[in-house]
Coordinates of C-alpha atoms (C1' of nucleotides) in Angstrom, one line a residue:
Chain T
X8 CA 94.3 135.1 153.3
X9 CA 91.0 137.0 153.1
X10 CA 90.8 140.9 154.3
X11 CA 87.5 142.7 154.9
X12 CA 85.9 144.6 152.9
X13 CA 87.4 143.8 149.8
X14 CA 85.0 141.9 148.6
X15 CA 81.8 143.9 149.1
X16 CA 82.0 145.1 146.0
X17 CA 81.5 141.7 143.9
X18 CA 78.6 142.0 146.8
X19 CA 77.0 145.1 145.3
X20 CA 77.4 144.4 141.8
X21 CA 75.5 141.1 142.0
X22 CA 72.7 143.0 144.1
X23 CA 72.0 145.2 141.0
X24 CA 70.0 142.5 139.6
X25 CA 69.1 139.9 141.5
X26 CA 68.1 141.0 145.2
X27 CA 71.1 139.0 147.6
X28 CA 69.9 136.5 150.7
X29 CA 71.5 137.2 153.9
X30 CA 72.9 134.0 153.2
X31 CA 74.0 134.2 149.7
X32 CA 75.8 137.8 150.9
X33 CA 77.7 136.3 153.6
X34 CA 78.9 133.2 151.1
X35 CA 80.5 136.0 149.1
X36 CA 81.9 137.8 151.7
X37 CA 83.6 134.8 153.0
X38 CA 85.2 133.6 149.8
X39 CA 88.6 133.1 150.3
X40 CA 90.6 135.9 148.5
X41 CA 93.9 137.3 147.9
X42 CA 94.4 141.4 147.0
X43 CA 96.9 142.1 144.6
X44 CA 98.0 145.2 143.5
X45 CA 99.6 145.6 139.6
X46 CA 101.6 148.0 137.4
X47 CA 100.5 149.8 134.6
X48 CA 101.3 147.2 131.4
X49 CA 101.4 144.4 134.2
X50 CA 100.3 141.2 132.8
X51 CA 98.3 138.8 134.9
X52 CA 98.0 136.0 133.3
X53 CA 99.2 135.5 129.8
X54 CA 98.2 133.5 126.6
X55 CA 97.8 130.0 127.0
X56 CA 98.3 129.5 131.0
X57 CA 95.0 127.6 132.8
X58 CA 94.1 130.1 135.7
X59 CA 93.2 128.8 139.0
X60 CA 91.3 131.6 140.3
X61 CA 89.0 134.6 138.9
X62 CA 89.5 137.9 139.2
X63 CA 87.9 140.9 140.3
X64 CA 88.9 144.7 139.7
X65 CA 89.1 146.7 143.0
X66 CA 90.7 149.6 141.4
X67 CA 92.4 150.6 138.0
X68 CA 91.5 149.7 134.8
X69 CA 92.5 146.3 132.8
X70 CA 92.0 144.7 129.1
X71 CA 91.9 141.8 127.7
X72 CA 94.1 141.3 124.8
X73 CA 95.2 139.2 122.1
X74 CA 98.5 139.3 120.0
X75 CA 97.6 138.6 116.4
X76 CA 100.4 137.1 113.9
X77 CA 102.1 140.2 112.5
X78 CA 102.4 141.7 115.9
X79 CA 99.2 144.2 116.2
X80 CA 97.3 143.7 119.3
X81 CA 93.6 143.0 119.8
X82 CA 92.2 144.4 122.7
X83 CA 88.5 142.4 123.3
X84 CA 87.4 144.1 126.5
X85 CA 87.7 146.9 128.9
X86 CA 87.5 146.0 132.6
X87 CA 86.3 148.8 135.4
X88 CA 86.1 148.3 139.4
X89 CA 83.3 146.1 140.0
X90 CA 84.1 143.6 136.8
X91 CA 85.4 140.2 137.0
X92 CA 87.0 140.0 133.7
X93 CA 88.2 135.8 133.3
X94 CA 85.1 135.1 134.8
X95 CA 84.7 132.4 131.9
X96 CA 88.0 130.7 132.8
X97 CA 85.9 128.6 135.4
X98 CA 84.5 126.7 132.4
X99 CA 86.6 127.8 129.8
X100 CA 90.1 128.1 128.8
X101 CA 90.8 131.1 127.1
X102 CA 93.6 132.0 124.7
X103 CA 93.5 136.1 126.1
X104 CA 96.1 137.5 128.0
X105 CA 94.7 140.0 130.8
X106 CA 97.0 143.4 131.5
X107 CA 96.4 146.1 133.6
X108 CA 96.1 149.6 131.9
X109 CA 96.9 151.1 134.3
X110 CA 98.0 150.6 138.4
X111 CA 95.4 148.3 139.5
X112 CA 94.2 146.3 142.5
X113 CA 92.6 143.5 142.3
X114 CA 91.4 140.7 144.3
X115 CA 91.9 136.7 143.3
X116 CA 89.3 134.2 144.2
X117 CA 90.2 130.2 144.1
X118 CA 88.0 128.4 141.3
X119 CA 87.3 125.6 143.7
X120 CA 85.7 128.0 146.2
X121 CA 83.7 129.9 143.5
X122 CA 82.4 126.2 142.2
X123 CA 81.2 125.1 145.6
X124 CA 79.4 128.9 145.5
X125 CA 77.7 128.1 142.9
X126 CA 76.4 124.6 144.0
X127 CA 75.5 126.0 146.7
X128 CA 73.6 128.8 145.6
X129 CA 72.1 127.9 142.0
X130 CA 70.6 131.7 142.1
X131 CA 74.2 133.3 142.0
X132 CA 75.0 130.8 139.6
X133 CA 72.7 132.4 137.4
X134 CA 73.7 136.0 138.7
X135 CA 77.7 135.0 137.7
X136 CA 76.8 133.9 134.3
X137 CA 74.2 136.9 134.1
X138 CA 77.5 138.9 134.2
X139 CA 79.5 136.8 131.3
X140 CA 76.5 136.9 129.2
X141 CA 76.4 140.8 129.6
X142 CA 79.9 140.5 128.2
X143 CA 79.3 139.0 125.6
X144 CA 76.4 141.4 124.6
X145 CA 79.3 143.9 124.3
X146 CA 81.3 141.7 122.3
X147 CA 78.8 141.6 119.7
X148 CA 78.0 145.6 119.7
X149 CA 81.8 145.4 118.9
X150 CA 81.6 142.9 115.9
X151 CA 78.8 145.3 114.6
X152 CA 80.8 148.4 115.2
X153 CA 83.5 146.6 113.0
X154 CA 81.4 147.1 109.9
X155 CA 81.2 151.2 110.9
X156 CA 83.4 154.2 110.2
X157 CA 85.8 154.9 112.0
X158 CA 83.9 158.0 113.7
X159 CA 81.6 156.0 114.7
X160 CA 83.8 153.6 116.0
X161 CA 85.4 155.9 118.8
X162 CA 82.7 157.6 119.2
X163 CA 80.9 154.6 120.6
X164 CA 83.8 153.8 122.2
X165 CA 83.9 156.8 124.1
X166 CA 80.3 156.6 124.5
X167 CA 80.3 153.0 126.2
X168 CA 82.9 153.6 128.5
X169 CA 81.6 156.6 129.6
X170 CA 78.7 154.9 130.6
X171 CA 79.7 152.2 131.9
X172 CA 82.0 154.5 134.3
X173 CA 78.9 156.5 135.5
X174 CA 77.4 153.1 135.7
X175 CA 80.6 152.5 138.1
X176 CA 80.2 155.5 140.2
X177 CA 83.2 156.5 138.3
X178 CA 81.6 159.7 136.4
X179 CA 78.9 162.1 136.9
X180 CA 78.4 161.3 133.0
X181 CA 80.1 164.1 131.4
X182 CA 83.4 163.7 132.8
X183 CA 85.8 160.6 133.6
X184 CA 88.6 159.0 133.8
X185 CA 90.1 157.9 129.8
X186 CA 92.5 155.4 130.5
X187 CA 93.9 154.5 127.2
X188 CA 96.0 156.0 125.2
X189 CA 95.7 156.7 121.5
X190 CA 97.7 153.4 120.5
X191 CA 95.9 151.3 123.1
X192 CA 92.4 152.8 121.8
X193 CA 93.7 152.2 118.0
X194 CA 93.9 148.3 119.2
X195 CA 90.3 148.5 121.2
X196 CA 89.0 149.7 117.7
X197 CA 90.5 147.9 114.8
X198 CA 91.9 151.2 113.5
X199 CA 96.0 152.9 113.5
X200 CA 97.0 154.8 115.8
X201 CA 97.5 157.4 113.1
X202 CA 93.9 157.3 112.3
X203 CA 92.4 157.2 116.0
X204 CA 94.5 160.5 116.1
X205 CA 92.4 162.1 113.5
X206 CA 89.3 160.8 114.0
X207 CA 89.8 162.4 117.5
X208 CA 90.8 165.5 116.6
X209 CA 87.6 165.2 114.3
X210 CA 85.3 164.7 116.9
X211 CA 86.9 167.7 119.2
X212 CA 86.9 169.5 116.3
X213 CA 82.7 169.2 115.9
X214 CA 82.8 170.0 120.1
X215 CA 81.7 166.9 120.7
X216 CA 84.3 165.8 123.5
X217 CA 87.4 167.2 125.2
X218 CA 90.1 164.9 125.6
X219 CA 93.8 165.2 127.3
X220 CA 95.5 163.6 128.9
X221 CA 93.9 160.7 130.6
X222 CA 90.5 163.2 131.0
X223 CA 87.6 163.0 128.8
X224 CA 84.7 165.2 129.0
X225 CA 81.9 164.7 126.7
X226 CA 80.5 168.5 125.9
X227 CA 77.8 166.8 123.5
X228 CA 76.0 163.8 125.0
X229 CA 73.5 163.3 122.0
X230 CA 75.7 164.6 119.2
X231 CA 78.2 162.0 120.3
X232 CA 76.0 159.1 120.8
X233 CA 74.2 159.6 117.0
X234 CA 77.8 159.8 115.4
X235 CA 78.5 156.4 117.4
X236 CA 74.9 155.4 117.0
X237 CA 75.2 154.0 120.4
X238 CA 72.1 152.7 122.3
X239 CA 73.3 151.8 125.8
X240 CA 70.4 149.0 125.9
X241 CA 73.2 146.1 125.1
X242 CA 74.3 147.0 128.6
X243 CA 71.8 146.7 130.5
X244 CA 72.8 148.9 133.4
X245 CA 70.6 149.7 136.2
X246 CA 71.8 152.4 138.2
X247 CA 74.4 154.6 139.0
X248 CA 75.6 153.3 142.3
X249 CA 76.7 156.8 143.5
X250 CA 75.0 159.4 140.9
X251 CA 75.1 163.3 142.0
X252 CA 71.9 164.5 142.7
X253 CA 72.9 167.6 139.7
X254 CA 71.3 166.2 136.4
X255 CA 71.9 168.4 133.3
X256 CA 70.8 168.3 130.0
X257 CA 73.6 166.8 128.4
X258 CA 74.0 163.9 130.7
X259 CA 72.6 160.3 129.9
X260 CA 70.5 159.3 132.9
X261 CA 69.3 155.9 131.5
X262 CA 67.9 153.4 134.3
X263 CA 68.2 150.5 131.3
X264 CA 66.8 147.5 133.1
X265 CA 65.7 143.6 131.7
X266 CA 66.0 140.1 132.6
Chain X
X21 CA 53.7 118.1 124.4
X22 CA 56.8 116.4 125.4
X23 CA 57.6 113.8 122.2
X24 CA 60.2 111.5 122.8
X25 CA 63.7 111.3 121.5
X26 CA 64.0 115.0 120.6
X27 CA 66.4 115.8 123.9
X28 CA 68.5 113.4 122.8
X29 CA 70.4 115.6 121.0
X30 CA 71.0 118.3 124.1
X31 CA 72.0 115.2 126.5
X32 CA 74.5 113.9 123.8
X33 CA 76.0 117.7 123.4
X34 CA 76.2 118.6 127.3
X35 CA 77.5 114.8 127.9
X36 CA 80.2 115.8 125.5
X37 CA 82.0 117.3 128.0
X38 CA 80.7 116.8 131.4
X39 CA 79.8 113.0 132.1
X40 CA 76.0 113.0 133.2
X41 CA 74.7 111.0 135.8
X42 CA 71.4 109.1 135.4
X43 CA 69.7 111.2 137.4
X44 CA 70.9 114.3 134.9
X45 CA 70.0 112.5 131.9
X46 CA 66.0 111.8 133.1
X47 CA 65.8 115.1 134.1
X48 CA 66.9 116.6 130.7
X49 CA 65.0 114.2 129.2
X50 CA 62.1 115.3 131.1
X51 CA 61.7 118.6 130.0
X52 CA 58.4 119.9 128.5
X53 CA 59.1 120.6 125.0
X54 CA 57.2 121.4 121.7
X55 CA 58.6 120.5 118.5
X56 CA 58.2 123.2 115.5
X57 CA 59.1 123.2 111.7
X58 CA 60.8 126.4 110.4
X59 CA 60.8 127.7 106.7
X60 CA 63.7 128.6 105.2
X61 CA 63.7 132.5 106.1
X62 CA 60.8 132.3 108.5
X63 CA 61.7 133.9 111.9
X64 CA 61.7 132.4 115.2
X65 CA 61.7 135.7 117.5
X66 CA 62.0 138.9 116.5
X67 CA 64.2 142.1 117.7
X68 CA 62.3 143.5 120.9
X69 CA 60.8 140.6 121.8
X70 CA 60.9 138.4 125.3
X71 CA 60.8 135.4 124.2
X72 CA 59.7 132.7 127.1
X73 CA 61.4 129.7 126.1
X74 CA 64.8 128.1 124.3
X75 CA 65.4 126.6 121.4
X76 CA 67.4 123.4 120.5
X77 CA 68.1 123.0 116.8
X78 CA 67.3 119.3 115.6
X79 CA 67.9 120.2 111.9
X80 CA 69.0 122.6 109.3
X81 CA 70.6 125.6 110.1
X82 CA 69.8 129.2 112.0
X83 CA 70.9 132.2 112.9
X84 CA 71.0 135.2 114.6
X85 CA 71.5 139.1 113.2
X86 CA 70.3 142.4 113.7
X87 CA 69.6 145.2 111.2
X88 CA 71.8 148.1 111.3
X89 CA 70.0 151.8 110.6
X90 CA 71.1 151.7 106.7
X91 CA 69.2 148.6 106.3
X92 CA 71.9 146.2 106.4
X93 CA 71.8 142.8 108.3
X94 CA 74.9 141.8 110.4
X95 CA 74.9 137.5 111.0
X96 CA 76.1 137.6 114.9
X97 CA 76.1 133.9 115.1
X98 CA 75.4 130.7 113.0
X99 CA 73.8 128.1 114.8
X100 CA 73.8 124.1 113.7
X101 CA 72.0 120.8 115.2
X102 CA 72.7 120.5 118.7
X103 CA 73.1 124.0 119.0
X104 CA 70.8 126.4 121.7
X105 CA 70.9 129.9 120.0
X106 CA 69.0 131.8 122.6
X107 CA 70.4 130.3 125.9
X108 CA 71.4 133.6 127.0
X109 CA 67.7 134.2 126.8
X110 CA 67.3 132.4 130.1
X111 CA 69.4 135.9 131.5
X112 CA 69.2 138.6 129.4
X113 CA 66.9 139.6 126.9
X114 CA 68.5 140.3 123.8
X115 CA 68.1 142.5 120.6
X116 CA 69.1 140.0 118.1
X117 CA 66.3 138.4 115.8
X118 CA 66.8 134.4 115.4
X119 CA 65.6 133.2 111.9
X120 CA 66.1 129.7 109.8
X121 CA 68.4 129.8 107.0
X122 CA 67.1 126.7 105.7
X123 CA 64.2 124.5 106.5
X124 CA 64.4 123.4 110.2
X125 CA 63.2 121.8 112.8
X126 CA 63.9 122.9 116.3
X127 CA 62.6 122.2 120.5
X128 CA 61.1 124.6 122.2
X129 CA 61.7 124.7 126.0
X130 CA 60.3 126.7 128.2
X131 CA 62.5 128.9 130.6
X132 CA 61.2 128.1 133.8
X133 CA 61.5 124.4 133.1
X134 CA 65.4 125.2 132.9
X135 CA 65.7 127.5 135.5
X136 CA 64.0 124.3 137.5
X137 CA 66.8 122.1 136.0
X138 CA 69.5 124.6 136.9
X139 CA 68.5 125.0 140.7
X140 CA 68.6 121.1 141.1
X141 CA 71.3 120.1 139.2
X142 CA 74.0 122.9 139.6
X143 CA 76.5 120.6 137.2
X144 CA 74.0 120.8 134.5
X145 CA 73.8 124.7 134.8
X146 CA 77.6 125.3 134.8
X147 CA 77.7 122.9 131.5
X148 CA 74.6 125.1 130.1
X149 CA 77.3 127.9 131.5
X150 CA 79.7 126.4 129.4
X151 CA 78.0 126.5 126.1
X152 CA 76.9 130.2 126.1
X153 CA 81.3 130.9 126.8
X154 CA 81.7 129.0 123.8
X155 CA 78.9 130.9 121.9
X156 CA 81.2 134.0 122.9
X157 CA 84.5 132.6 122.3
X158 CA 83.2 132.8 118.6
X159 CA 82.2 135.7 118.9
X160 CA 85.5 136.8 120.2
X161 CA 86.9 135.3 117.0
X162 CA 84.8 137.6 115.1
X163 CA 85.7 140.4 116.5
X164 CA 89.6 139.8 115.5
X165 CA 89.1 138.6 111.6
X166 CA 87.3 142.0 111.6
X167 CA 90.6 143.5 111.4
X168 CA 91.7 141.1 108.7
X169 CA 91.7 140.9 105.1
X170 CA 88.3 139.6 103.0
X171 CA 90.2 136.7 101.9
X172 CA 91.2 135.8 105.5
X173 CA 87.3 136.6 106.9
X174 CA 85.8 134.3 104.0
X175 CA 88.4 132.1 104.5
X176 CA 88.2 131.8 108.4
X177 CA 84.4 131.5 108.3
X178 CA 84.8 128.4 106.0
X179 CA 86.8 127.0 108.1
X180 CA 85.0 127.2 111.1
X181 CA 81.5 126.2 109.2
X182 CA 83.6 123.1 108.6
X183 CA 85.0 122.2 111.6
X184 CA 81.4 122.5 113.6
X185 CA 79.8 121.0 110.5
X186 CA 82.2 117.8 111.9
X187 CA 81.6 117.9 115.4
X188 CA 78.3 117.7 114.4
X189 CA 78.6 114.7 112.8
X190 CA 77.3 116.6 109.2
X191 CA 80.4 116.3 107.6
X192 CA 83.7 114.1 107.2
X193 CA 85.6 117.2 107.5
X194 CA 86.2 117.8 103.4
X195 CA 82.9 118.2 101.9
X196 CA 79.7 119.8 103.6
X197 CA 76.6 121.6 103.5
X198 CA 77.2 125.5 102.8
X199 CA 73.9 126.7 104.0
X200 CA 74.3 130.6 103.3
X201 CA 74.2 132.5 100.0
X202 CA 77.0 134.7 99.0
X203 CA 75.0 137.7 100.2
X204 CA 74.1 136.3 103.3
X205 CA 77.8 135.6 103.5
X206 CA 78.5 139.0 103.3
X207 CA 76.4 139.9 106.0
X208 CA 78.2 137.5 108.5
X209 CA 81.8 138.5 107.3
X210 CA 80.3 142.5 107.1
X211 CA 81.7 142.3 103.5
X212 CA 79.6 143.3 100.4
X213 CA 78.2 140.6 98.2
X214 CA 80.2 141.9 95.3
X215 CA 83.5 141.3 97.2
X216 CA 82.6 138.1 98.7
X217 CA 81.9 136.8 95.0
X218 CA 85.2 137.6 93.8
X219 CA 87.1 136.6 97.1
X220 CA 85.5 133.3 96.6
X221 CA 86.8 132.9 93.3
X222 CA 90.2 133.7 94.5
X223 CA 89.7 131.0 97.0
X224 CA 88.6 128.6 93.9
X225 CA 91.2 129.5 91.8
X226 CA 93.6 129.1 94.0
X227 CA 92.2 125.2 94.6
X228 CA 91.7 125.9 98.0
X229 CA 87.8 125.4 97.7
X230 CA 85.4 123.9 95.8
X231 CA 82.1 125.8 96.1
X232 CA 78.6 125.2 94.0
X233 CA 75.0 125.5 94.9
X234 CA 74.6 124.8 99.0
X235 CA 77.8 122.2 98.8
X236 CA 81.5 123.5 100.6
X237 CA 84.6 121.2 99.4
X238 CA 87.7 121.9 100.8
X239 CA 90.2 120.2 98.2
X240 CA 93.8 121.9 101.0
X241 CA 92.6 122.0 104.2
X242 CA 95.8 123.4 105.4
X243 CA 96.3 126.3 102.5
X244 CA 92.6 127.2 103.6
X245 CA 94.0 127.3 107.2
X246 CA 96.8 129.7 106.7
X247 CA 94.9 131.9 104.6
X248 CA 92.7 132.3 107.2
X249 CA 94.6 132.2 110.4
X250 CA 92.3 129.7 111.6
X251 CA 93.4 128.0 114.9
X252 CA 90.3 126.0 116.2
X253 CA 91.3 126.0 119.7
X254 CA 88.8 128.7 120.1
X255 CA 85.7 126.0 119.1
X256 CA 86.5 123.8 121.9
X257 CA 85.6 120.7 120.1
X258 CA 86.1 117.3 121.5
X259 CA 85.0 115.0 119.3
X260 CA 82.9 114.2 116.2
X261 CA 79.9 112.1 117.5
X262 CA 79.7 109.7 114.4
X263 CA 82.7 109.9 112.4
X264 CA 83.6 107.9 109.5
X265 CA 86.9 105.6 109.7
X266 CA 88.2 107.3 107.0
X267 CA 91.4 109.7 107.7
X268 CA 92.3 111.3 104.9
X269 CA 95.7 113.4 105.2
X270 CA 93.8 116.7 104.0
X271 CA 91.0 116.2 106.6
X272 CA 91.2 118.1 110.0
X273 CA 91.2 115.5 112.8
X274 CA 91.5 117.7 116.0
X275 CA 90.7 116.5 119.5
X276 CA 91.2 119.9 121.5
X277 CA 89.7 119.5 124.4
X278 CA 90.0 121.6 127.8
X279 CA 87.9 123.4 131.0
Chain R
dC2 C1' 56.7 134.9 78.9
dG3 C1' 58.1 137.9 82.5
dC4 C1' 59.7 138.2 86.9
dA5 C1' 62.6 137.8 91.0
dG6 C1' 66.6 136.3 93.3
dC7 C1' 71.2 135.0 93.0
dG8 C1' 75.7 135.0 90.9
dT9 C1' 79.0 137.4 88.0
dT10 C1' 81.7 141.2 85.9
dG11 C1' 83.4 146.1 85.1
dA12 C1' 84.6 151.0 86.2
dG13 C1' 85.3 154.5 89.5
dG14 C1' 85.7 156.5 94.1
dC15 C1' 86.7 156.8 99.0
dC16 C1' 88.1 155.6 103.5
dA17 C1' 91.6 154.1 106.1
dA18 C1' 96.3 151.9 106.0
dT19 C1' 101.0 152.8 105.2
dC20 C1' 105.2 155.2 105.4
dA21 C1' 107.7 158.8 107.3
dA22 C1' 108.8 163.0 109.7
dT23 C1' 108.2 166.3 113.3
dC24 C1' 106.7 167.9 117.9
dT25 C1' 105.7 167.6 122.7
dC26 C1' 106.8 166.3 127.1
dA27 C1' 108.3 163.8 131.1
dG28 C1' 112.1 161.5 132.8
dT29 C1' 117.1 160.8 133.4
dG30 C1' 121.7 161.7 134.1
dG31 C1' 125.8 164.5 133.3
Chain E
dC19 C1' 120.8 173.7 133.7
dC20 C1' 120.9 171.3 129.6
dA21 C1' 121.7 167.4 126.5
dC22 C1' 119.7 163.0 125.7
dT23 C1' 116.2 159.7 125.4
dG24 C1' 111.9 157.4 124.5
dA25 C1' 106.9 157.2 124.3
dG26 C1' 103.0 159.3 122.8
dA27 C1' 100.7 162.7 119.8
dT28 C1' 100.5 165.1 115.4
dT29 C1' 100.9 166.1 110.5
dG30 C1' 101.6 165.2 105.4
dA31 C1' 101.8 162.3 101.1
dT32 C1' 100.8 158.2 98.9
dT33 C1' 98.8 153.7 98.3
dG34 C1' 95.5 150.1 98.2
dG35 C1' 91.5 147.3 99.5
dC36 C1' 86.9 147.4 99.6
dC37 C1' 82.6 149.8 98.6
dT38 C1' 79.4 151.8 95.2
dC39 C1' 77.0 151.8 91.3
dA40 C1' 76.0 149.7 87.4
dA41 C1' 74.9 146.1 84.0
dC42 C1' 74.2 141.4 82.5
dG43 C1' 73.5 136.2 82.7
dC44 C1' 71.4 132.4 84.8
dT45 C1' 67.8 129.6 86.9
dG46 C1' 63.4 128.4 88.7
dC47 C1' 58.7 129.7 88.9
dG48 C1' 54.0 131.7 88.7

DNA sequence: CGCAGCGTTGAGGCCAATCAATCTCAGTGG
DNA sequence: CCACTGAGATTGATTGGCCTCAACGCTGCG
C-alpha cells in the first residue's frame, strides 16, 4: 500500500516545530498510506459519514464545507499541500463535508495506525494536536472577521492565504496561486457572490492586488494587510520552507514563532 | 498546594467519554494544583501573555475575548464548570484574554505537570485532545450563525448556553442561569446591544423565552430550536451528570454521543 | 442626592442582500 | 466555422436588516 516519498512531507511539516527523533521520523515514514488523486468539486467524504483514516494534501487545494438549510454553502477552512485537514476525525466526528477545489492528490492514513503513533510517541501526539489547535486559531480570526466589512473581509482573506502559501513554499509572497472562485470565495466569507465581485474590483481598484484568473498578485503588501487588519501572529508560521533569496519591500517576511 | 477533591471535576468530564483506569484517575488526581477565587470581571490572563499553567473552572462562569482596534470586545468562547478554557495553552500561545463573568472559582495547573501526564498516559492526552476539538467544533458553529439573522444568533446562543448548562448538571434543561448581560451578549453574537435588546423581546413576545435578571426560561424548547437552527450534534454531549427524574415534553433530552 | 451601569425606546442612515440582466469565455457539437 | 450552452464575472436598481446616535427610565450604591 505505502509508496515512498509521499509522506515526507507530513515529515517536514511536523519538523517546523518540534525538532523530529530519528525514530519518530521513521514512524511517519512508515505509516501505512494510500495516494489518491481527486477532481476539481470531488468530494471525499461527505456530511455525516465516520472516516476511517486522515488525510493529507500532497497537492491541490481542498475546503471544508458545510451546507446550511436554504442551500448557501459554508466553507470553514482552506487546505494547502502540507495540511491534514480531518485531522480531528480521530477523536471527533464531524458534520463537514471535505471537497477538493481543485485536482488534488492526497494521501490516506488508517486511524488505527495514527493511534498506535501517538501512543507511541506522546511528543507527536502533541505535535498532531499542535496542528488542530493552529486550526482552530484560524477559526476564530474568522468568527472576528464576521463582525468586519466586507473589505476587510477579503482582504484578510487574501492576506491569509497568501501567507500561508509562502508559508507552503507555494509563493514568493507577492504572487500565488488563487484557487477559488468568486462564488466559492463569497461562501469562505459570509458575503454574495455579487458583493465579493465588488468588493474586489474595489480593492483592484485602490492597486492593492491583481487578480484573474486563478492568479493573485498582491501589488500592496501593507495597504492590503491594514484594510484586512490582518496580523499573521494567529498563524504562527515559522518559515518559508523554500523562500527566494530576492526580498523586496512589499513582501511580508515574518518568521512568526511561539509555543 | 494540592487540596483535595478539586480534580474531581476534570476526572468526571474526561471519564465522560473515555472510561479511566485507576491508574489514570490517581494520576489526575495527583496533579499539583492551586485553587483561586475570581471577581466577577477580574481577569485571569491577559492578551500577550504566556501563561504557564491551565485552568479548570470549579464555579461560575468565564470567558474568553479579544478587543478589536475600534474598542469593541468579541466573546470567542463561554466556558462553564468542568470546562478548561486555555488547554490549547499547553501548545500554542494565544491572543485571547480569559476573564470571569461572574464570581468564580477555578484550578490552576501547571503545564509541565500535564505535559508529564500526557507523555505517560497517551489515552489521557488524546481525551485532553478531544476536548480542545470540541472547544473548536463550537467555534465552528460560530462561524456559520455569523451568516444568520440576529434572531437566529441570540436564539442559537440560548440554546446552546442551555444545553451545556445541562450536561453540566446546572440546569434541568428549561430554566437556568444566564450569566451575561445584554451587552456582553452582543459581544459574543457580534451584534449591538441595542439590537440584542429588541431581538430578545421578539423572542419574549413570541413566548419562546422567559428572560429577567441572570435567570434563562425556555417556556418552547422546540420553537427556540427552529428559530435558531440549533442541531446539538456539534456539542457532543453524552450525558447530564446529575439529572433530575423529571422529563418534561418541552425539555431537551439528547444523548448524542460519538468518536 | 447624584452617579454609574444596564435596559429600553425612537429616528435616521448605511452596508450588504436581493433580484435581474448582460457579458465573457471556454467547451461542444453540428 | 458558427450556433448553442453553461458557468463565472460584471453591472444596475431596489430593499431591508442592523448600526448609529440619541434620549430616557430604572436600580443599586457611595
Amino acid at each position: 500500500v505505502s509508496r515512498s516519498g509521499t509522506l515526507e512531507l507530513l515529515v517536514r511539516k511536523l519538523d517546523t516545530h518540534l525538532r523530529l527523533s530519528a525514530d519518530e521520523r521513521r514512524a511517519i515514514l512508515g505509516l501505512p498510506s494510500t495516494v489518491r488523486t481527486l477532481q476539481a468539486g470531488q468530494e471525499l467524504s461527505r456530511d455525516g459519514e465516520q472516516p476511517s483514516h486522515c488525510t493529507l494534501v500532497l497537492s491541490g487545494f481542498l475546503c471544508r464545507s458545510r451546507t446550511l438549510l436554504e442551500g448557501k454553502r459554508q466553507i470553514l477552512s482552506l487546505h494547502l499541500p502540507g495540511d491534514v485537514p480531518d485531522l480531528d476525525g480521530l477523536h471527533l466526528k464531524s458534520d463537514l463535508s471535505l471537497a477538493a477545489l481543485t485536482r488534488s492528490e492526497v494521501v490516506l492514513i488508517p486511524h488505527p495506525a495514527l493511534h498506535e503513533l501517538c501512543a507511541k510517541f506522546p511528543a507527536l501526539a502533541g505535535a498532531l494536536w499542535r496542528e488542530s489547535l493552529a486550526d482552530a486559531a484560524i477559526l476564530r480570526e474568522r468568527v472576528v472577521m464576521g463582525r468586519r466589512s466586507a473589505r476587510a473581509r477579503v482582504a484578510h482573506f487574501l492576506c491569509e492565504l497568501m501567507a500561508r502559501l509562502q508559508a507552503a513554499g507555494l509563493s514568493d509572497g507577492r504572487t500565488g496561486p488563487m484557487p477559488l472562485s468568486q462564488i466559492e470565495l463569497a461562501d469562505a466569507t459570509g458575503l454574495t457572490n455579487v458583493h465579493v465581485n465588488r468588493t474586489l474590483q474595489d480593492l483592484r481598484g485602490e492597486k492593492l492586488i491583481m487578480l484573474s484568473g486563478a492568479k493573485l498578485t498582491v501589488l500592496d503588501w501593507p495597504g492590503l494587510a491594514k484594510v484586512g487588519e490582518f496580523d499573521p501572529t494567529y498563524l504562527g508560521l515559522r518559515r518559508a520552507p523554500s523562500s527566494g533569496p530576492e526580498e523586496r519591500d512589499a513582501a511580508p517576511r515574518w518568521t512568526v514563532s511561539h509555543g
